[in-house]
Tab-separated table of C-alpha atoms and ligand atoms in Angstrom:
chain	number	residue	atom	x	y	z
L	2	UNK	CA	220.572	187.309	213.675
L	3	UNK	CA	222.103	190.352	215.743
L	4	UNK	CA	222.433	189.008	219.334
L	5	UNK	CA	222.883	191.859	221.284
L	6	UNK	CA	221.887	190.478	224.183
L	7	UNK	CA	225.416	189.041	226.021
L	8	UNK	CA	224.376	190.750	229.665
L	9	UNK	CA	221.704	187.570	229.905
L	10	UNK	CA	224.707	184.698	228.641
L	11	UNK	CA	226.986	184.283	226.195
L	12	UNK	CA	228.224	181.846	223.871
L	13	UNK	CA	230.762	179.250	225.212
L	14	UNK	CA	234.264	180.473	223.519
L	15	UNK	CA	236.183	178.318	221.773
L	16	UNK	CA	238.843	178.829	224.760
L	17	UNK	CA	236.014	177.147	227.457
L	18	UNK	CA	235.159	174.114	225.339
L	19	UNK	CA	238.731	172.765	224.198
L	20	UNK	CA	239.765	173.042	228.087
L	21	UNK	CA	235.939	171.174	228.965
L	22	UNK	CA	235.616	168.384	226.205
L	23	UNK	CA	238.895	166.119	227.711
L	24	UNK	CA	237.140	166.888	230.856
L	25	UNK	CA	233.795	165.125	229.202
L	26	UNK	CA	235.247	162.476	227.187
L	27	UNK	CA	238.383	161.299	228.997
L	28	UNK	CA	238.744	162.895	232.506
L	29	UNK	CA	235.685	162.216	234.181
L	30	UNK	CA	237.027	161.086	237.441
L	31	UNK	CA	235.468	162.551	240.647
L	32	UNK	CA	238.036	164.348	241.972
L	33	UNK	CA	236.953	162.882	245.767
L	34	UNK	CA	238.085	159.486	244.124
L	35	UNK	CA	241.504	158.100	245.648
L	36	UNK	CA	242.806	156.437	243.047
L	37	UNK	CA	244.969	158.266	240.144
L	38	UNK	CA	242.406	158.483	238.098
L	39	UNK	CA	240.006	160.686	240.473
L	40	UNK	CA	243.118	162.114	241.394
L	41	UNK	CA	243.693	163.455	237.921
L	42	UNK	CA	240.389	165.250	237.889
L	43	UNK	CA	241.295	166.605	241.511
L	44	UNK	CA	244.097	168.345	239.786
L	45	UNK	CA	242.569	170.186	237.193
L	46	UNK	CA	240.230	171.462	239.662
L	47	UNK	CA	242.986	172.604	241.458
L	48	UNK	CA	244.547	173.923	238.786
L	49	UNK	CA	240.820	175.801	237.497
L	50	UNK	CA	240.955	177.401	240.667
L	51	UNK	CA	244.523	179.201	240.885
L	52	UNK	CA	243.806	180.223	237.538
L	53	UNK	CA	240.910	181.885	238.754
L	54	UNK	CA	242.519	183.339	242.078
L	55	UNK	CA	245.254	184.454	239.182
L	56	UNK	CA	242.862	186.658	237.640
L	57	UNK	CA	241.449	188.487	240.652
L	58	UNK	CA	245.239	188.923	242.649
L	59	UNK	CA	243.354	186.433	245.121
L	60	UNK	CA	244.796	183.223	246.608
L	61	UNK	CA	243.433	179.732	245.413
L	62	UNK	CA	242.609	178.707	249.380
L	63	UNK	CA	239.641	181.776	248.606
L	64	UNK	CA	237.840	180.348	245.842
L	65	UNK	CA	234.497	178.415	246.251
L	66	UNK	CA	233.352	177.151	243.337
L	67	UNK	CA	229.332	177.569	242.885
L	68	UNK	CA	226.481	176.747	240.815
L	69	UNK	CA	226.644	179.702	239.903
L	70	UNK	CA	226.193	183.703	240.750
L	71	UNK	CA	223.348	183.464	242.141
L	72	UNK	CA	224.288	180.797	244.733
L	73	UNK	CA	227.812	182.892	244.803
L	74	UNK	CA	225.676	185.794	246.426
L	75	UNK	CA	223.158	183.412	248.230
L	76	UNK	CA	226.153	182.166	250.016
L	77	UNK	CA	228.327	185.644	250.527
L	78	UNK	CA	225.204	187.348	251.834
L	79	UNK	CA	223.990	184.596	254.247
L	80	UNK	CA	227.727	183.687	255.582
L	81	UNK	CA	227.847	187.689	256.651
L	82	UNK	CA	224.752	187.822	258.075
L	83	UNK	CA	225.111	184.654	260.080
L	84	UNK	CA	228.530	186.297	261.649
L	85	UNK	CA	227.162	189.004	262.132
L	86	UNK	CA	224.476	187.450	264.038
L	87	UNK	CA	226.940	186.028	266.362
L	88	UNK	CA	227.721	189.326	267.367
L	89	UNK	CA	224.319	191.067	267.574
L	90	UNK	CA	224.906	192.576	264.356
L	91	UNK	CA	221.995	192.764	262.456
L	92	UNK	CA	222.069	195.712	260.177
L	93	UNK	CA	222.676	195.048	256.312
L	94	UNK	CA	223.563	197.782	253.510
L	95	UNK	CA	222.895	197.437	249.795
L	96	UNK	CA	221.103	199.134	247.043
L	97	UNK	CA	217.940	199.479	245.331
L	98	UNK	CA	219.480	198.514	242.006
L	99	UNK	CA	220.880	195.050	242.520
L	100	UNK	CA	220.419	191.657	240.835
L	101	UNK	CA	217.284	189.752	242.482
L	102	UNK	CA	219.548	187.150	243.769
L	103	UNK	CA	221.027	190.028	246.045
L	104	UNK	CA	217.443	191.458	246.730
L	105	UNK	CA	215.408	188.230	247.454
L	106	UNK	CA	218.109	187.359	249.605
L	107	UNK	CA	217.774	190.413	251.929
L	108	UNK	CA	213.967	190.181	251.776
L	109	UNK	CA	214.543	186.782	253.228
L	110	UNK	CA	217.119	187.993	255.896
L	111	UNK	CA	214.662	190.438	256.541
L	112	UNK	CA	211.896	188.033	257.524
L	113	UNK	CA	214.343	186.565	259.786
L	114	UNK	CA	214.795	189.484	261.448
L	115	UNK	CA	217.661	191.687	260.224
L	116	UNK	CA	217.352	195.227	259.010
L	117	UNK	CA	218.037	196.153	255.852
L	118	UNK	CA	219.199	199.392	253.942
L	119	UNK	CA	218.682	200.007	250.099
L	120	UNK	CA	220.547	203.030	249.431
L	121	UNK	CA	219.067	204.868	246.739
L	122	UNK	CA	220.998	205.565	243.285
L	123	UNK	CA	221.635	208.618	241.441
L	124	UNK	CA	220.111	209.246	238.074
L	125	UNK	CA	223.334	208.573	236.686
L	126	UNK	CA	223.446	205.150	238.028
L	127	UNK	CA	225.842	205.437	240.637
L	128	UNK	CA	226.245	205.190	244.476
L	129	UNK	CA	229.273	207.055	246.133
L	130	UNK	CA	231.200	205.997	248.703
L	131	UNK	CA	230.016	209.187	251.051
L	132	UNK	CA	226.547	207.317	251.118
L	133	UNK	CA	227.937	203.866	251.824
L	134	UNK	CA	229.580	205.493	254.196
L	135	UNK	CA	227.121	207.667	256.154
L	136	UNK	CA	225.101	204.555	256.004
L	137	UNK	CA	226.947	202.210	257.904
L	138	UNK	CA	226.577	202.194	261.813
L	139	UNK	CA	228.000	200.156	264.886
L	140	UNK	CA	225.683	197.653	264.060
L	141	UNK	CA	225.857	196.734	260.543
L	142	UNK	CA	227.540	193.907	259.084
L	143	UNK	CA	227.752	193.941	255.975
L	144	UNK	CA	227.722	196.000	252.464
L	145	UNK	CA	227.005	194.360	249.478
L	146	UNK	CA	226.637	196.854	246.209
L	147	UNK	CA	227.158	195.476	242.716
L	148	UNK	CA	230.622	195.727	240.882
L	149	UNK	CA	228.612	196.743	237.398
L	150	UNK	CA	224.952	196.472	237.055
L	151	UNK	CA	223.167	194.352	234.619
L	152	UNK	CA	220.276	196.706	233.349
L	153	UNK	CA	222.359	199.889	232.262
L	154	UNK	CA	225.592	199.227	232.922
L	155	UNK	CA	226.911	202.007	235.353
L	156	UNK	CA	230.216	200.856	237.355
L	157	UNK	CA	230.529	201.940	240.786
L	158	UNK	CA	233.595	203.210	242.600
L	159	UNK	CA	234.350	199.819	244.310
L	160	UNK	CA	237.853	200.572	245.443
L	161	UNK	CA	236.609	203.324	247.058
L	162	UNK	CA	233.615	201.903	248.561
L	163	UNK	CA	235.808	198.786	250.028
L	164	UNK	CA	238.038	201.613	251.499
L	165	UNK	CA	235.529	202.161	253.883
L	166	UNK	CA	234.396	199.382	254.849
L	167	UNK	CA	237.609	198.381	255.948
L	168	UNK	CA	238.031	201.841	257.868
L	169	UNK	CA	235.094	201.042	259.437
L	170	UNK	CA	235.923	197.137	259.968
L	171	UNK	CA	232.588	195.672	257.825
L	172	UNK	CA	232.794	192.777	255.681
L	173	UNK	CA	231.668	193.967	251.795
L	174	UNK	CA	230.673	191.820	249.447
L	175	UNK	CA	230.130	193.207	245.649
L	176	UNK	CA	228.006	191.282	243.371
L	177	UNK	CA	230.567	190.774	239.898
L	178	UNK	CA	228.740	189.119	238.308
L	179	UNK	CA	228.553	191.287	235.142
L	180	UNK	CA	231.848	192.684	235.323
L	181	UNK	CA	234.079	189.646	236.008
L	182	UNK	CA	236.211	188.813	232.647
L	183	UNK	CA	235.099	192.444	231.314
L	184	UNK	CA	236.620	194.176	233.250
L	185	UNK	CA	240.147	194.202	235.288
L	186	UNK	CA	239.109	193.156	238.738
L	187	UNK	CA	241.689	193.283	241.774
L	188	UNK	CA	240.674	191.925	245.076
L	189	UNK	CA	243.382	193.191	247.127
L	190	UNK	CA	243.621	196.654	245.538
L	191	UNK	CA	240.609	196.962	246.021
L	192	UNK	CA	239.605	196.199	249.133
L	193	UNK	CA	237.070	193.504	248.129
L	194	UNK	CA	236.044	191.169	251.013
L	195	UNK	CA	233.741	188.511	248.754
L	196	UNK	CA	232.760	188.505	245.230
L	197	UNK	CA	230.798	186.578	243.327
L	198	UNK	CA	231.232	185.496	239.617
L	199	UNK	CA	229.571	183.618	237.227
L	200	UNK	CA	230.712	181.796	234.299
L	201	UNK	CA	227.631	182.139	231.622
L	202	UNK	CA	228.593	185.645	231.475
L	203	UNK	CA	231.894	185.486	229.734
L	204	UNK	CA	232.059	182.748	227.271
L	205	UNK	CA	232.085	180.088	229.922
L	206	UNK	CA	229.497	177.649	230.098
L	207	UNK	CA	226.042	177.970	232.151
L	208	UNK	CA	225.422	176.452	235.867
L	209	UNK	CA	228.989	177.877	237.353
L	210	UNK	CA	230.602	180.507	239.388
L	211	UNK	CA	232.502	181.008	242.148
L	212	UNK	CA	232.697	183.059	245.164
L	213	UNK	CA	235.775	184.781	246.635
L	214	UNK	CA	235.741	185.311	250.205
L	215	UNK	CA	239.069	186.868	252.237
L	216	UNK	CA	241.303	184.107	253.868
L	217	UNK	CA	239.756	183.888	257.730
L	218	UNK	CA	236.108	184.888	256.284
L	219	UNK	CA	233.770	181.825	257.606
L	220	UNK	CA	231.810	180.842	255.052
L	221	UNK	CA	228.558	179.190	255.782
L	222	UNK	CA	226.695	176.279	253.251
L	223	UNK	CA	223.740	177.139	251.638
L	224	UNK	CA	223.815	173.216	250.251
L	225	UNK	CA	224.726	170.898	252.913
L	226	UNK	CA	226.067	167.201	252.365
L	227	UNK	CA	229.440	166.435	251.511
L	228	UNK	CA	232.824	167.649	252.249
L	229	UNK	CA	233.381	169.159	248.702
L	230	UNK	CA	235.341	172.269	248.904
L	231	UNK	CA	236.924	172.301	252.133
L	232	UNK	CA	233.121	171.808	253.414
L	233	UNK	CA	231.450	174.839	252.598
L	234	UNK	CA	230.105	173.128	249.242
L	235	UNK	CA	228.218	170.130	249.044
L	236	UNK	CA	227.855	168.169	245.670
L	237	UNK	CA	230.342	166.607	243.148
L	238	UNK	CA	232.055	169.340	241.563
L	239	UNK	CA	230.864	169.997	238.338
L	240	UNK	CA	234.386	169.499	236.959
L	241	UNK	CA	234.170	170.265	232.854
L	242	UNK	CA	232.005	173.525	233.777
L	243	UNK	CA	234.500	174.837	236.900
L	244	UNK	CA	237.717	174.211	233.974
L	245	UNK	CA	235.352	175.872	231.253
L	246	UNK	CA	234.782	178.877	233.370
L	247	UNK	CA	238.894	179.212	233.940
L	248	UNK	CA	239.956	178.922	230.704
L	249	UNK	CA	237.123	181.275	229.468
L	250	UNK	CA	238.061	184.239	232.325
L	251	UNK	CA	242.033	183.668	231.074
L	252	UNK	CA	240.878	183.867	227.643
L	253	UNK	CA	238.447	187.085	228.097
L	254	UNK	CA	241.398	188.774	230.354
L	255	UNK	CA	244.797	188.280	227.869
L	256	UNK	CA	242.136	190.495	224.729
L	257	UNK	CA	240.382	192.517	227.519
L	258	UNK	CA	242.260	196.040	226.578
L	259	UNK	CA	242.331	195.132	222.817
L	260	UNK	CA	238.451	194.530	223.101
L	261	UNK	CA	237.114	196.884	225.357
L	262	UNK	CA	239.059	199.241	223.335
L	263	UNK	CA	236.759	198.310	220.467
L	264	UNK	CA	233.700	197.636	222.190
L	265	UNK	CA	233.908	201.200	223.936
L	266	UNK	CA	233.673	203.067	220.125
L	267	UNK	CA	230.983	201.062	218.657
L	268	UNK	CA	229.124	201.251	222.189
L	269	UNK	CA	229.547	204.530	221.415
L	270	UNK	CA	228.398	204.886	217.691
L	271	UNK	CA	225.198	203.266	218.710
L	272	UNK	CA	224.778	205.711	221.757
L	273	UNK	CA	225.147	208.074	219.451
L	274	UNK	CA	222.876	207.081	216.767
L	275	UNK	CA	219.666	205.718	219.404
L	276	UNK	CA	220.561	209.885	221.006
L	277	UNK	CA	218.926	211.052	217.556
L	278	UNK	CA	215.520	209.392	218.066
L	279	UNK	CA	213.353	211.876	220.043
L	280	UNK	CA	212.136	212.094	223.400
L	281	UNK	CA	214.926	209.337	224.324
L	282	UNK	CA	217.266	209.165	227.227
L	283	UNK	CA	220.608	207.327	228.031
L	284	UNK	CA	219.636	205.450	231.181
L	285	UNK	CA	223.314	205.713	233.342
L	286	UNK	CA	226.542	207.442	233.395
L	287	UNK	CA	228.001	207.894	229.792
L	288	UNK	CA	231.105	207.282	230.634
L	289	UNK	CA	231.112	205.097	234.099
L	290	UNK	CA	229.736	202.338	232.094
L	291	UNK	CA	230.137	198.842	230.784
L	292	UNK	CA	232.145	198.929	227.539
L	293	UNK	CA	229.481	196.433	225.925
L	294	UNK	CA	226.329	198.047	227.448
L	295	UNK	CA	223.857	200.451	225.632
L	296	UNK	CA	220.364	201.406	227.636
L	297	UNK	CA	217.386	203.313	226.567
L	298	UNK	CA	214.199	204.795	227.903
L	299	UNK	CA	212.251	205.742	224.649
L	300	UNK	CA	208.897	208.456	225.654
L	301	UNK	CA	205.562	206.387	224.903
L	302	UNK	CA	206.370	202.883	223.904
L	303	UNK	CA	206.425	199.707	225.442
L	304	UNK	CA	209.168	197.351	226.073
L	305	UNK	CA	207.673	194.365	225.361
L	306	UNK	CA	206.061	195.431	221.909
L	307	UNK	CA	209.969	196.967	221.120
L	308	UNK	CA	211.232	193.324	221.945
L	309	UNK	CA	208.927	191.630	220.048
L	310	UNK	CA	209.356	194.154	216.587
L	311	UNK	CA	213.293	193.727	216.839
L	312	UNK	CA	213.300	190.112	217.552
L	313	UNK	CA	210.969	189.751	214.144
L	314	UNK	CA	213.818	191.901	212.311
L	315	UNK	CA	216.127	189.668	214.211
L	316	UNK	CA	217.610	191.687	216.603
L	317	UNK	CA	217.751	189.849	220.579
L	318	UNK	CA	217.995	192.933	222.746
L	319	UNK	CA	216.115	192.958	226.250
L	320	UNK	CA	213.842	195.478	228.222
L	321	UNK	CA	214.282	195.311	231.912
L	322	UNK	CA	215.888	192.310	233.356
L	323	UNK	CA	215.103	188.586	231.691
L	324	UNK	CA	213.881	187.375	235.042
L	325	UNK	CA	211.258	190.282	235.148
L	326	UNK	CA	210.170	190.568	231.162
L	327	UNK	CA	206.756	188.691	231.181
L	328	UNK	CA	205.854	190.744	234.151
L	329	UNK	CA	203.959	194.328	233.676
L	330	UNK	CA	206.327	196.105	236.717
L	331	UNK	CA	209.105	198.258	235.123
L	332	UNK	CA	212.186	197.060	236.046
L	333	UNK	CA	212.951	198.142	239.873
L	334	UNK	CA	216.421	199.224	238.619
L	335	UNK	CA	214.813	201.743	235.854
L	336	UNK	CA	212.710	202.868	238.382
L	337	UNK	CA	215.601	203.235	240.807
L	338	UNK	CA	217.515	205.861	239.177
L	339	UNK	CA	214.368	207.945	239.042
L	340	UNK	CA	212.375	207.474	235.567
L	341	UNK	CA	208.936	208.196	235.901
L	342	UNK	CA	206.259	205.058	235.165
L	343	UNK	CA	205.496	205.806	231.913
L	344	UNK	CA	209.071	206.199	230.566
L	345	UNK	CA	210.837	203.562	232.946
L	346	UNK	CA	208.157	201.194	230.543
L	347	UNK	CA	209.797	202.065	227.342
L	348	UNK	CA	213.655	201.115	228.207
L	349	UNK	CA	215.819	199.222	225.724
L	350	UNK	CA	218.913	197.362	226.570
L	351	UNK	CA	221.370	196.168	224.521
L	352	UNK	CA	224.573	194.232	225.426
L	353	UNK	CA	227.133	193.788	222.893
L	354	UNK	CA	229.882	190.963	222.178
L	355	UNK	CA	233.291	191.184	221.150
L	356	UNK	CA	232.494	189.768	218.039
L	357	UNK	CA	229.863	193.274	216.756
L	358	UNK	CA	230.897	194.369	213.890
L	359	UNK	CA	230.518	198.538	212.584
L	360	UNK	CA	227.672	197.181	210.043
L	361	UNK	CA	225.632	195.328	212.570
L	362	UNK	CA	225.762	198.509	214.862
L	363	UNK	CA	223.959	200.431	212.366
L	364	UNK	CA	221.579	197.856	211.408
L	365	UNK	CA	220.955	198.090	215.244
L	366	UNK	CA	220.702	202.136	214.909
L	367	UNK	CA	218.353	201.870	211.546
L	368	UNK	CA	216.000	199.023	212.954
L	369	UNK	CA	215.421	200.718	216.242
L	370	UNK	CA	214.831	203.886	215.265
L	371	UNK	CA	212.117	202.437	212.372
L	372	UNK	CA	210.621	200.257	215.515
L	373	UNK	CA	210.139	203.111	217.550
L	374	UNK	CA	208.660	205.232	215.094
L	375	UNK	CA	206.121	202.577	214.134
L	376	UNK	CA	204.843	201.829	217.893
L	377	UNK	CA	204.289	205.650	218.251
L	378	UNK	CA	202.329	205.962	215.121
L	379	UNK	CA	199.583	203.926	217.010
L	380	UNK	CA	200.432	205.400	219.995
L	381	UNK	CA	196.951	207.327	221.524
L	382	UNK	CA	199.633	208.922	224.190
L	383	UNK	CA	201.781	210.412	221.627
L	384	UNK	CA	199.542	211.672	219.420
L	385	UNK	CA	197.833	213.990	222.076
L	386	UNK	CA	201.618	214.861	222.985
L	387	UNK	CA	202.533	215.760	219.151
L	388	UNK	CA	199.393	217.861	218.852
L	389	UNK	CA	200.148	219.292	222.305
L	390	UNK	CA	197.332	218.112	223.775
L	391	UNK	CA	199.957	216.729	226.902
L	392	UNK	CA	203.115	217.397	227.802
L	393	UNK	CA	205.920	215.405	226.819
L	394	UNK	CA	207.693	213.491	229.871
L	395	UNK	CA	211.159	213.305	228.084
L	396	UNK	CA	212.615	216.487	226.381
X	21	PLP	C1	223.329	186.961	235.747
X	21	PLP	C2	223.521	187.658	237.027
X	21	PLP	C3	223.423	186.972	238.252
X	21	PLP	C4	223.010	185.529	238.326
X	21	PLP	O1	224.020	184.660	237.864
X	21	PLP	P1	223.605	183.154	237.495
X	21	PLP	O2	224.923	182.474	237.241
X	21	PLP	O3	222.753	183.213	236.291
X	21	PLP	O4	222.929	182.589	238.695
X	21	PLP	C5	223.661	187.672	239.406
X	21	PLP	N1	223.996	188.976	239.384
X	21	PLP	C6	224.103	189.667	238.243
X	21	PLP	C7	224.495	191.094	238.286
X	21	PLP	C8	223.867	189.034	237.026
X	21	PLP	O5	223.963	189.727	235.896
């Protein structure tokens, strides 16, 4: 099997599970206990956490630990909106390309009364920091615009984006969920305000994250109950996870130049090799991109029949976003950097690990290609395009 498929989870690393299994077998205090042995658990969760603030040049006193990203945004988008509330601020910025747990969220604030701005994105997958900017008036509290984006890739100009929010004093939140332990991430530097992570994305386990927020940002609970950290998180910490997750993001970090390094030329070769197939498009920036992150809009075929032919060959790619496969929309993050209907249903994406070798790449390169082919010889659409009965939509 070729699992190319790491954007959805990835395997725990061997990093994650030595640092969880004492956690499971020996050291499963609660670290509210009082007595040493709670108190022993309370200390690796300490400990999980300034490694974490380590790897994001933020302070431990600015970590929440989650259930993961999605609660991580849940909680960043709601805690802005409820201080901006206080102040009769009511206007929200984002984009029409972000994760459903950023989206769903707004369409709920929105019901309750807030207005909110989806700034459209370039065909290259971007949004600048001009638009953030002439976006944001007197009223708006908050900008929230993903660090990398899940579907195809594209990595936006955070620093610059968090530049002016600051100049403009409103609180932005970037959803990192895909580029945390991929990517170097600085909080400071970059003028992030909150952040959300989760662990299932970089060799950590599933059902974790965390959420930076900027010391004096009031954070408000999306799960009420007890005083779990500092209040603002209800529930027994799920200890072995929260240690997995830190010793995964340490792990991906200390081989993150050596591996991107690698990742970045095979992502490449396969670019390079899908380019040949005709009538297909790159779906974001070339270049601006996730080093493990290869997406395709392929003229006349559909996603789902792609998915299914690869998976048969053994090859776990993905077509849209998992949470929306099964439905018959194109993704909303296709469609938001401008492909038409008909090609936004034909996309491809395929997210590579560290551990892809050359060979595999091809197989990749061979298998698609031979897939594609196949679904458009019983294509009725692109037969009356190849006799020229209709016009093709992709050069
Ligand atoms: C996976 C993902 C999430 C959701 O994270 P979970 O930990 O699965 O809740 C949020 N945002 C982005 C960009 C993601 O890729």
């Amino acid at each position: 099997m070729i699992y190319a498929d790491n954007a959805a989870t990835t395997a725990v690393g061997r990093a994650a599970l030595a640092a969880m299994l004492p956690c499971l077998i020996s050291d499963y205090g609660n670290p509210s206990s009082l007595y040493a042995f709670g108190q022993r658990a309370k200390e690796k969760l300490e400990d999980a956490r300034a490694r974490v603030a380590a790897c994001l040049n933020a302070d431990p006193k600015e970590i929440t630990f989650t259930s993961g990203g999605s609660e991580a945004d849940n909680q960043a988008i709601r805690s802005a909106a409820a201080l901006g509330a206080k102040k009769g601020k009511k206007h929200i910025i984002s984009t029409a390309f972000e994760h459903h747990a950023v989206l769903h969220t707004l369409d709920a604030l929105k019901e309750e009364g807030f207005e909110i701005t989806l700034l459209d994105v370039h065909e290259n997958g971007i949004v600048t920091a001009e638009e953030v900017a002439a976006a944001i008036r007197p009223e708006t509290c908050l900008v929230t615009v993903m660090y990398a984006n899940n579907e195809i890739g594209t990595v936006q100009p955070i620093a610059e984006i968090g530049a002016v929010c600051r100049e403009k004093g409103v609180l932005f939140h970037t959803d990192a969920v895909q580029a945390a332990g991929h990517l170097h991430i600085d909080v400071q530097a970059q003028n992030i305000d909150m952040l959300s992570v989760s662990g299932h994305k970089f060799h950590g386990p599933k059902g974790v994250g965390f959420l930076y927020a900027k010391k004096g940002i009031r954070l408000r609970n999306v799960i009420y109950g007890g005083g779990q950290e500092r209040g603002k998180r209800a529930g027994t910490e799920n200890l072995p996870a929260i240690v997995g997750m830190a010793a995964a993001l340490e792990d991906q970090l200390l081989h993150l130049d050596e591996n991107n390094a690698r990742l970045i030329r095979l992502r490449d070769r396969l670019i390079a090799g899908l380019a040949k197939i005709p009538h297909s498009i790159l779906n974001g920036d070339p270049v601006k991109r996730l080093p493990s992150n290869v997406s395709f809009c392929f003229e006349a075929i559909e996603g789902e029949s792609m998915l299914l032919l690869l998976d048969d060959k053994g090859i776990c790619a993905s077509s849209g976003s998992a949470c929306t496969s099964g439905s018959l929309d194109p993704s909303h993050v296709i469609m938001a950097i401008g492909r038409p209907h008909e090609v936004a249903h034909g996309s491809l994406r395929l997210s590579l690990g560290e551990d892809i070798t050359e060979e595999q790449v091809d197989t990749i390169i061979r298998e698609v290609t031979e897939v594609v082919e196949y679904l458009r010889s019983m294509s009725p659409i692109w037969r009356a395009q190849s006799e020229g009965k209709m016009d093709y939509v992709l050069k």
